Amino acid sequence: MSEREWPLYEVFVRGKRGLNHVHVGSLHAADDDMAVRHARDVYTRRNEGVSIWVVRSDAITASSPDEKDPLFAPSGDKVYRHPTFYTIPDDVPHM
Amino acid sequence: MTTSDATGMESRELQEQFDAIIARNDRIEPRDWMPEGYRKTLVRQVAQHAHSEIIGMQPEGNWITRAPSLRRKAILLAKVQDEAGHGLYLYSACETLGASRGELTQKLLDGTQKYSSIFNYPTLSYADVGTIGWLVDGAAICNQVPLCRTSFGPYGRAMIRICKEESFHQRQGYELLMTMMRGTDEQRAMVQESVDRFWWPALMMFGPPDAESPNTAQSMAWGIKRNTNDDLRQRFVDMTVPQAEALGVTLPDPDLRWNDERGAHDFGQPDWDDFMQVVKGNGPCNAQRIAHRRKAHDDGAWVREAATAFAARTSEVAG
Ligand SMILES: [Fe+2]
Ligand SMILES: [Fe+2]
């Protein structure tokens, strides 16, 4: 018998107030509510979270996985965006 | 230049990129190009690992309804529930390699994918719950800590979560045995009898000796495995001997002794013929474990169907 598989969801957990939600893994569920419940049981058995997001994996749009992706090229040659680009004498305080 | 030259060059470049990531000890992520052999080896290993967690619930689950106290029952329930969680983390990692959950489940049920042989031994007394936590989870920790640095990102991340939880498993087992050792002579005898049964199967958990493990070299070159079977077995023995002494039990190996020169323990070899028999399906509980898993899967079919129907209905109503 071939059952239709429940859709895959990606799970994001906020560890505590003040932190971002972080991707922790995925799971299968019949619908969104069940995905939240399953996420609680699978990923937060020891107070690992105060908030859970779930989103269907097929709803995620991702950049190409290649590291040399031209998508990231614009930031590659802009060293002046980093504070270390600027030389300030050591005796100037609080900088 | 012909098209086949072009793809040949492209695939060489992809292979070089992959090799460079492995060489600098970086992680491969799911959407990266990877050699087919790497993907296949990982699917096999991660699936087998996931199946082991799932089947591994059975030997201890056997005692939940007969736990000697509410405290022990709550602990055992939590432990077995963790193993279910470990299975799910690992299935999730395996699916990032393109395997489907339904297919993985099917391959466990029809025996085309294996699980660890340790779970084909019966649990005959409550002391076995303690021994499994101490020795079986202990051996699993030995295997799994280095896997936190495995080259495939999702597998390593699953291992990190798992390792955090395993320490509770081992400690509750050891504490259970300590409690029994402080009890009556009969209880102490139960602990010793249990350790006698599980010691050799625990050593087998690291797999055959290096000389008979043909895939180890390739797995290590790919950064999937970080240590050989014999290395990990040695590490486990060295860690366990002082724990056995503190507990007051004897490990059932007449060849076990400290070797000053090597700075490690010498020890005997498990019965590898027996191991192969269990791997081939002839262990004491192989048939029972799979039959139980199949029944649980079949008995759950109506729940899966009902949830699917409910989800379809509610999304229809929501329009
Ligand atoms: Fe586990
Ligand atoms: Fe465990």
CSV table of C-alpha atoms and ligand atoms in Angstrom, one decimal:
chain,number,residue,atom,x,y,z
A,1,MET,CA,0.0,0.0,0.0
A,2,SER,CA,1.5,3.3,-0.9
A,3,GLU,CA,0.5,6.1,1.5
A,4,ARG,CA,1.0,9.7,0.6
A,5,GLU,CA,3.8,11.0,2.8
A,6,TRP,CA,3.1,14.0,5.1
A,7,PRO,CA,4.8,17.1,3.9
A,8,LEU,CA,8.2,18.1,5.3
A,9,TYR,CA,8.5,21.2,7.6
A,10,GLU,CA,11.6,23.1,8.6
A,11,VAL,CA,11.7,24.0,12.3
A,12,PHE,CA,13.1,27.1,13.9
A,13,VAL,CA,13.4,27.6,17.6
A,14,ARG,CA,14.0,30.7,19.7
A,15,GLY,CA,16.1,29.5,22.6
A,16,LYS,CA,15.2,32.4,24.9
A,17,ARG,CA,13.9,35.9,24.8
A,18,GLY,CA,16.4,38.2,23.0
A,19,LEU,CA,17.6,35.6,20.6
A,20,ASN,CA,16.7,34.9,17.0
A,21,HIS,CA,14.9,31.8,15.9
A,22,VAL,CA,17.4,29.3,14.7
A,23,HIS,CA,16.9,26.4,12.3
A,24,VAL,CA,17.1,23.1,14.2
A,25,GLY,CA,16.0,20.5,11.7
A,26,SER,CA,12.9,19.2,10.0
A,27,LEU,CA,10.0,16.9,10.5
A,28,HIS,CA,6.9,15.5,8.8
A,29,ALA,CA,3.4,16.6,9.7
A,30,ALA,CA,-0.1,16.4,8.2
A,31,ASP,CA,-0.7,20.2,8.7
A,32,ASP,CA,0.8,23.3,10.3
A,33,ASP,CA,-0.7,22.8,13.8
A,34,MET,CA,0.6,19.2,14.0
A,35,ALA,CA,4.0,20.5,12.8
A,36,VAL,CA,4.2,22.8,15.8
A,37,ARG,CA,3.2,20.0,18.2
A,38,HIS,CA,5.6,17.6,16.7
A,39,ALA,CA,8.3,20.3,16.8
A,40,ARG,CA,7.7,20.7,20.5
A,41,ASP,CA,8.1,17.0,21.2
A,42,VAL,CA,11.1,16.4,18.9
A,43,TYR,CA,13.1,19.6,19.4
A,44,THR,CA,12.2,21.1,22.8
A,45,ARG,CA,12.1,18.2,25.4
A,46,ARG,CA,14.5,20.1,27.7
A,47,ASN,CA,13.4,23.7,27.6
A,48,GLU,CA,15.4,24.4,24.5
A,49,GLY,CA,12.9,27.0,23.3
A,50,VAL,CA,10.4,29.7,24.2
A,51,SER,CA,9.0,30.0,20.6
A,52,ILE,CA,8.7,27.7,17.6
A,53,TRP,CA,8.3,28.6,13.9
A,54,VAL,CA,7.5,25.9,11.3
A,55,VAL,CA,7.4,26.4,7.6
A,56,ARG,CA,6.8,24.0,4.8
A,57,SER,CA,10.2,23.1,3.2
A,58,ASP,CA,8.8,23.5,-0.3
A,59,ALA,CA,7.9,27.2,0.6
A,60,ILE,CA,11.5,28.1,1.1
A,61,THR,CA,13.5,29.9,-1.7
A,62,ALA,CA,17.2,29.5,-1.4
A,63,SER,CA,20.3,31.0,-3.0
A,64,SER,CA,22.4,28.6,-5.1
A,65,PRO,CA,24.6,26.5,-2.8
A,66,ASP,CA,27.8,27.3,-4.7
A,67,GLU,CA,30.3,29.3,-2.6
A,68,LYS,CA,31.5,31.1,-5.7
A,69,ASP,CA,28.0,32.2,-6.4
A,70,PRO,CA,28.0,35.6,-8.1
A,71,LEU,CA,25.1,36.5,-5.7
A,72,PHE,CA,27.7,37.1,-3.0
A,73,ALA,CA,30.2,38.8,-5.2
A,74,PRO,CA,29.1,42.4,-4.4
A,75,SER,CA,30.2,42.1,-0.8
A,76,GLY,CA,33.5,40.4,-1.6
A,77,ASP,CA,35.5,43.4,-2.6
A,78,LYS,CA,34.2,46.0,-0.2
A,79,VAL,CA,36.7,45.8,2.6
A,80,TYR,CA,35.9,49.4,3.5
A,81,ARG,CA,32.6,48.1,5.1
A,82,HIS,CA,34.7,46.7,7.9
A,83,PRO,CA,35.9,48.7,10.9
A,84,THR,CA,39.4,47.2,10.6
A,85,PHE,CA,39.8,48.9,7.2
A,86,TYR,CA,40.6,52.2,9.0
A,87,THR,CA,43.8,52.9,10.8
A,88,ILE,CA,43.4,55.1,13.9
A,89,PRO,CA,46.3,55.9,16.2
A,90,ASP,CA,46.4,53.8,19.3
A,91,ASP,CA,46.2,56.8,21.6
A,92,VAL,CA,42.8,57.9,20.4
A,93,PRO,CA,40.4,56.6,23.1
A,94,HIS,CA,37.0,54.8,22.9
A,95,MET,CA,37.3,54.0,19.2
B,1,MET,CA,35.5,20.9,-27.7
B,2,THR,CA,32.7,18.4,-27.5
B,3,THR,CA,30.0,18.5,-24.9
B,4,SER,CA,31.3,15.4,-23.1
B,5,ASP,CA,34.7,17.2,-22.7
B,6,ALA,CA,32.8,20.1,-21.2
B,7,THR,CA,30.9,18.0,-18.7
B,8,GLY,CA,34.1,16.1,-18.0
B,9,MET,CA,35.9,19.3,-17.1
B,10,GLU,CA,32.9,20.5,-15.1
B,11,SER,CA,32.7,17.4,-13.0
B,12,ARG,CA,36.5,17.5,-12.4
B,13,GLU,CA,36.1,21.0,-11.1
B,14,LEU,CA,33.2,20.0,-8.9
B,15,GLN,CA,35.3,17.1,-7.5
B,16,GLU,CA,38.2,19.4,-6.8
B,17,GLN,CA,35.9,21.8,-5.0
B,18,PHE,CA,34.5,19.0,-2.9
B,19,ASP,CA,38.0,17.7,-2.1
B,20,ALA,CA,39.1,21.1,-1.1
B,21,ILE,CA,36.2,21.5,1.4
B,22,ILE,CA,37.1,18.1,2.9
B,23,ALA,CA,40.8,18.9,3.0
B,24,ARG,CA,40.3,22.1,5.0
B,25,ASN,CA,38.0,20.2,7.4
B,26,ASP,CA,35.0,22.3,6.4
B,27,ARG,CA,31.5,20.8,6.1
B,28,ILE,CA,29.6,19.6,3.1
B,29,GLU,CA,26.0,20.9,3.1
B,30,PRO,CA,23.0,19.2,1.4
B,31,ARG,CA,22.8,21.2,-1.8
B,32,ASP,CA,26.6,21.0,-2.5
B,33,TRP,CA,27.8,18.7,-5.2
B,34,MET,CA,29.1,15.4,-3.8
B,35,PRO,CA,30.4,12.2,-5.2
B,36,GLU,CA,27.7,9.5,-5.6
B,37,GLY,CA,29.7,7.2,-3.3
B,38,TYR,CA,29.8,9.8,-0.6
B,39,ARG,CA,26.1,10.3,-0.7
B,40,LYS,CA,25.4,6.5,-0.8
B,41,THR,CA,27.7,5.8,2.1
B,42,LEU,CA,26.1,8.6,4.2
B,43,VAL,CA,22.6,7.5,3.4
B,44,ARG,CA,23.5,3.9,4.4
B,45,GLN,CA,25.2,5.0,7.6
B,46,VAL,CA,22.7,7.7,8.8
B,47,ALA,CA,19.8,5.5,7.9
B,48,GLN,CA,21.3,2.6,9.9
B,49,HIS,CA,21.9,4.9,12.7
B,50,ALA,CA,18.3,6.2,12.7
B,51,HIS,CA,16.9,2.7,12.5
B,52,SER,CA,19.1,1.7,15.5
B,53,GLU,CA,17.6,4.5,17.6
B,54,ILE,CA,14.1,3.5,16.7
B,55,ILE,CA,14.6,-0.3,17.2
B,56,GLY,CA,16.6,0.6,20.3
B,57,MET,CA,13.4,1.7,22.1
B,58,GLN,CA,12.2,-1.9,22.3
B,59,PRO,CA,14.6,-3.6,24.7
B,60,GLU,CA,14.1,-1.0,27.3
B,61,GLY,CA,10.5,-0.2,26.4
B,62,ASN,CA,9.9,-3.8,27.5
B,63,TRP,CA,10.3,-2.8,31.1
B,64,ILE,CA,8.4,0.5,31.3
B,65,THR,CA,5.2,-1.0,32.7
B,66,ARG,CA,7.2,-3.0,35.2
B,67,ALA,CA,9.5,-0.3,36.5
B,68,PRO,CA,10.2,-0.8,40.3
B,69,SER,CA,9.1,2.8,41.2
B,70,LEU,CA,7.5,5.8,39.8
B,71,ARG,CA,10.8,7.6,39.7
B,72,ARG,CA,12.4,4.8,37.6
B,73,LYS,CA,9.4,4.7,35.4
B,74,ALA,CA,9.5,8.4,34.7
B,75,ILE,CA,13.3,8.2,33.9
B,76,LEU,CA,12.9,5.2,31.6
B,77,LEU,CA,10.0,6.8,29.8
B,78,ALA,CA,12.0,9.9,29.2
B,79,LYS,CA,15.0,7.9,28.0
B,80,VAL,CA,13.0,5.8,25.5
B,81,GLN,CA,11.3,9.0,24.3
B,82,ASP,CA,14.7,10.5,23.7
B,83,GLU,CA,15.7,7.5,21.5
B,84,ALA,CA,12.6,8.2,19.4
B,85,GLY,CA,13.8,11.8,19.1
B,86,HIS,CA,17.3,10.7,18.1
B,87,GLY,CA,15.8,8.5,15.4
B,88,LEU,CA,13.8,11.6,14.1
B,89,TYR,CA,16.8,13.9,14.1
B,90,LEU,CA,18.7,11.3,12.1
B,91,TYR,CA,15.9,10.6,9.6
B,92,SER,CA,15.7,14.4,9.1
B,93,ALA,CA,19.5,14.5,8.4
B,94,CYS,CA,19.1,11.5,6.0
B,95,GLU,CA,16.3,13.2,4.1
B,96,THR,CA,18.6,16.1,3.3
B,97,LEU,CA,20.5,13.6,1.1
B,98,GLY,CA,17.5,12.9,-1.0
B,99,ALA,CA,16.2,9.8,0.8
B,100,SER,CA,12.4,9.9,1.5
B,101,ARG,CA,11.0,9.0,4.9
B,102,GLY,CA,8.6,6.5,3.5
B,103,GLU,CA,11.4,4.7,1.7
B,104,LEU,CA,13.6,4.6,4.7
B,105,THR,CA,10.8,3.2,6.9
B,106,GLN,CA,10.1,0.6,4.2
B,107,LYS,CA,13.7,-0.4,4.1
B,108,LEU,CA,13.8,-1.0,7.8
B,109,LEU,CA,10.7,-3.0,7.7
B,110,ASP,CA,11.8,-5.2,4.8
B,111,GLY,CA,15.3,-5.7,6.1
B,112,THR,CA,17.2,-4.1,3.2
B,113,GLN,CA,18.7,-1.6,5.7
B,114,LYS,CA,20.2,-2.7,9.0
B,115,TYR,CA,20.2,-1.5,12.5
B,116,SER,CA,22.8,-2.1,15.3
B,117,SER,CA,23.0,-5.7,16.3
B,118,ILE,CA,23.1,-4.8,20.0
B,119,PHE,CA,19.3,-4.4,20.0
B,120,ASN,CA,18.8,-8.0,19.0
B,121,TYR,CA,19.6,-9.2,22.5
B,122,PRO,CA,16.8,-9.6,25.1
B,123,THR,CA,16.4,-7.7,28.3
B,124,LEU,CA,15.8,-10.3,31.0
B,125,SER,CA,15.8,-8.3,34.2
B,126,TYR,CA,15.5,-4.6,35.4
B,127,ALA,CA,19.3,-4.6,35.9
B,128,ASP,CA,19.5,-4.7,32.1
B,129,VAL,CA,18.0,-1.2,32.0
B,130,GLY,CA,20.9,-0.1,34.0
B,131,THR,CA,23.5,-2.1,32.0
B,132,ILE,CA,22.2,-0.8,28.7
B,133,GLY,CA,22.4,2.8,29.9
B,134,TRP,CA,25.9,2.3,31.2
B,135,LEU,CA,27.5,0.1,28.6
B,136,VAL,CA,25.3,0.4,25.5
B,137,ASP,CA,24.7,4.1,25.7
B,138,GLY,CA,28.3,4.4,26.9
B,139,ALA,CA,29.6,2.7,23.7
B,140,ALA,CA,27.2,4.8,21.6
B,141,ILE,CA,28.7,8.0,23.2
B,142,CYS,CA,32.2,6.8,22.3
B,143,ASN,CA,31.1,6.3,18.7
B,144,GLN,CA,29.1,9.5,18.5
B,145,VAL,CA,31.3,12.1,20.1
B,146,PRO,CA,33.8,12.1,17.1
B,147,LEU,CA,30.8,12.0,14.7
B,148,CYS,CA,29.9,15.5,15.9
B,149,ARG,CA,32.8,16.6,13.6
B,150,THR,CA,31.7,14.4,10.7
B,151,SER,CA,32.1,16.1,7.3
B,152,PHE,CA,28.4,16.2,6.4
B,153,GLY,CA,26.8,19.2,8.1
B,154,PRO,CA,23.3,17.9,9.0
B,155,TYR,CA,24.7,14.6,10.3
B,156,GLY,CA,27.2,16.4,12.6
B,157,ARG,CA,24.5,18.8,13.9
B,158,ALA,CA,22.2,15.8,14.7
B,159,MET,CA,25.0,14.1,16.5
B,160,ILE,CA,25.6,17.2,18.6
B,161,ARG,CA,22.0,17.2,19.8
B,162,ILE,CA,22.1,13.5,20.4
B,163,CYS,CA,25.4,13.6,22.4
B,164,LYS,CA,23.9,16.3,24.7
B,165,GLU,CA,21.1,13.9,25.6
B,166,GLU,CA,23.2,10.7,25.8
B,167,SER,CA,25.0,11.7,29.0
B,168,PHE,CA,21.7,11.5,30.9
B,169,HIS,CA,21.2,8.0,29.5
B,170,GLN,CA,24.5,6.8,30.7
B,171,ARG,CA,24.3,8.4,34.1
B,172,GLN,CA,20.8,7.1,34.9
B,173,GLY,CA,21.9,3.6,34.0
B,174,TYR,CA,25.0,3.7,36.1
B,175,GLU,CA,23.1,5.2,39.0
B,176,LEU,CA,20.5,2.4,38.7
B,177,LEU,CA,23.3,-0.2,38.9
B,178,MET,CA,25.0,1.6,41.9
B,179,THR,CA,21.6,1.5,43.7
B,180,MET,CA,21.3,-2.2,43.1
B,181,MET,CA,24.9,-2.8,44.2
B,182,ARG,CA,24.1,-1.2,47.5
B,183,GLY,CA,21.2,-3.6,47.9
B,184,THR,CA,21.0,-7.3,48.6
B,185,ASP,CA,23.3,-10.1,47.4
B,186,GLU,CA,20.6,-11.2,45.1
B,187,GLN,CA,20.5,-7.7,43.5
B,188,ARG,CA,24.3,-7.6,43.2
B,189,ALA,CA,24.2,-11.0,41.4
B,190,MET,CA,21.5,-9.6,39.0
B,191,VAL,CA,23.8,-6.8,38.1
B,192,GLN,CA,26.8,-9.1,37.5
B,193,GLU,CA,24.7,-11.5,35.5
B,194,SER,CA,23.5,-8.6,33.3
B,195,VAL,CA,27.0,-7.2,32.8
B,196,ASP,CA,28.2,-10.7,31.8
B,197,ARG,CA,25.6,-10.8,29.1
B,198,PHE,CA,26.1,-7.3,27.7
B,199,TRP,CA,29.8,-6.8,27.8
B,200,TRP,CA,30.7,-8.6,24.6
B,201,PRO,CA,27.8,-7.4,22.6
B,202,ALA,CA,28.7,-3.8,23.7
B,203,LEU,CA,32.3,-4.3,22.4
B,204,MET,CA,30.8,-5.5,19.1
B,205,MET,CA,29.0,-2.2,18.7
B,206,PHE,CA,32.2,-0.7,17.3
B,207,GLY,CA,32.0,-3.0,14.3
B,208,PRO,CA,34.5,-5.7,13.1
B,209,PRO,CA,38.2,-5.3,13.6
B,210,ASP,CA,39.9,-2.8,11.3
B,211,ALA,CA,41.5,-5.6,9.2
B,212,GLU,CA,38.0,-6.8,8.3
B,213,SER,CA,36.4,-3.4,7.8
B,214,PRO,CA,37.1,-2.6,4.2
B,215,ASN,CA,35.1,0.6,4.0
B,216,THR,CA,36.8,2.4,6.9
B,217,ALA,CA,39.7,3.9,4.9
B,218,GLN,CA,37.3,5.5,2.4
B,219,SER,CA,35.0,6.8,5.1
B,220,MET,CA,37.9,8.3,6.9
B,221,ALA,CA,39.2,9.9,3.7
B,222,TRP,CA,35.8,11.5,3.2
B,223,GLY,CA,35.8,12.7,6.8
B,224,ILE,CA,32.6,10.7,7.5
B,225,LYS,CA,34.3,8.6,10.1
B,226,ARG,CA,37.0,10.1,12.3
B,227,ASN,CA,38.4,7.0,14.1
B,228,THR,CA,38.7,3.4,13.3
B,229,ASN,CA,36.6,0.7,15.0
B,230,ASP,CA,39.6,-0.7,17.0
B,231,ASP,CA,40.6,2.8,18.2
B,232,LEU,CA,37.1,3.5,19.5
B,233,ARG,CA,36.8,0.0,21.1
B,234,GLN,CA,40.1,0.6,22.9
B,235,ARG,CA,38.9,4.0,24.1
B,236,PHE,CA,35.7,2.4,25.4
B,237,VAL,CA,37.5,-0.3,27.3
B,238,ASP,CA,39.9,2.1,28.9
B,239,MET,CA,37.0,4.4,30.0
B,240,THR,CA,34.9,1.5,31.3
B,241,VAL,CA,37.4,-0.4,33.4
B,242,PRO,CA,37.6,2.1,36.2
B,243,GLN,CA,33.8,2.5,36.1
B,244,ALA,CA,33.4,-1.2,36.6
B,245,GLU,CA,35.8,-1.1,39.5
B,246,ALA,CA,33.9,1.7,41.2
B,247,LEU,CA,30.7,-0.2,40.7
B,248,GLY,CA,32.2,-3.4,42.1
B,249,VAL,CA,31.5,-5.7,39.1
B,250,THR,CA,33.8,-7.9,37.1
B,251,LEU,CA,34.1,-7.5,33.4
B,252,PRO,CA,33.9,-11.1,31.9
B,253,ASP,CA,37.2,-11.1,30.1
B,254,PRO,CA,40.1,-13.2,31.5
B,255,ASP,CA,42.5,-11.4,29.1
B,256,LEU,CA,41.6,-7.9,30.3
B,257,ARG,CA,44.6,-6.3,32.0
B,258,TRP,CA,46.5,-3.0,32.0
B,259,ASN,CA,49.5,-2.9,29.6
B,260,ASP,CA,52.0,-0.4,31.0
B,261,GLU,CA,54.0,-0.3,27.8
B,262,ARG,CA,51.0,0.7,25.6
B,263,GLY,CA,49.4,2.8,28.3
B,264,ALA,CA,46.2,1.0,27.6
B,265,HIS,CA,44.3,-2.1,28.5
B,266,ASP,CA,44.8,-5.4,26.6
B,267,PHE,CA,41.6,-7.3,26.2
B,268,GLY,CA,40.1,-10.3,24.4
B,269,GLN,CA,38.2,-10.3,21.1
B,270,PRO,CA,34.4,-10.8,21.0
B,271,ASP,CA,33.1,-13.9,19.2
B,272,TRP,CA,33.0,-12.4,15.7
B,273,ASP,CA,31.3,-15.5,14.2
B,274,ASP,CA,28.5,-15.0,16.7
B,275,PHE,CA,28.4,-11.3,15.7
B,276,MET,CA,28.0,-12.3,12.0
B,277,GLN,CA,25.2,-14.6,12.9
B,278,VAL,CA,23.3,-11.8,14.6
B,279,VAL,CA,24.0,-9.4,11.7
B,280,LYS,CA,22.6,-12.0,9.3
B,281,GLY,CA,19.3,-12.1,11.3
B,282,ASN,CA,19.9,-15.1,13.5
B,283,GLY,CA,20.3,-13.3,16.8
B,284,PRO,CA,17.9,-14.0,19.7
B,285,CYS,CA,15.5,-11.2,19.0
B,286,ASN,CA,15.9,-10.2,15.3
B,287,ALA,CA,12.6,-11.5,14.2
B,288,GLN,CA,10.7,-10.2,17.2
B,289,ARG,CA,12.1,-6.6,16.8
B,290,ILE,CA,11.1,-6.3,13.2
B,291,ALA,CA,7.7,-8.0,13.7
B,292,HIS,CA,7.0,-5.5,16.6
B,293,ARG,CA,8.1,-2.5,14.4
B,294,ARG,CA,5.9,-3.7,11.6
B,295,LYS,CA,2.9,-4.1,13.8
B,296,ALA,CA,3.4,-0.7,15.3
B,297,HIS,CA,3.6,0.8,11.8
B,298,ASP,CA,0.5,-1.1,10.6
B,299,ASP,CA,-1.5,-0.2,13.7
B,300,GLY,CA,-0.6,3.4,13.2
B,301,ALA,CA,-1.9,3.5,9.6
B,302,TRP,CA,-5.4,4.7,10.5
B,303,VAL,CA,-3.9,7.6,12.5
B,304,ARG,CA,-1.8,8.7,9.6
B,305,GLU,CA,-4.7,8.4,7.2
B,306,ALA,CA,-7.1,10.3,9.5
B,307,ALA,CA,-4.6,13.1,10.0
B,308,THR,CA,-4.2,13.4,6.3
B,309,ALA,CA,-7.9,13.5,5.7
B,310,PHE,CA,-8.4,16.1,8.4
B,311,ALA,CA,-5.7,18.3,6.9
B,312,ALA,CA,-7.3,18.0,3.5
B,313,ARG,CA,-10.7,18.8,4.9
B,314,THR,CA,-9.6,21.9,6.9
B,315,SER,CA,-7.6,23.3,4.0
B,316,GLU,CA,-10.7,22.9,1.8
B,317,VAL,CA,-12.9,24.6,4.3
B,318,ALA,CA,-10.4,27.4,4.7
B,319,GLY,CA,-10.6,27.6,0.9
C,1,FE,FE,20.2,7.5,21.2
C,2,FE,FE,20.7,6.7,24.4
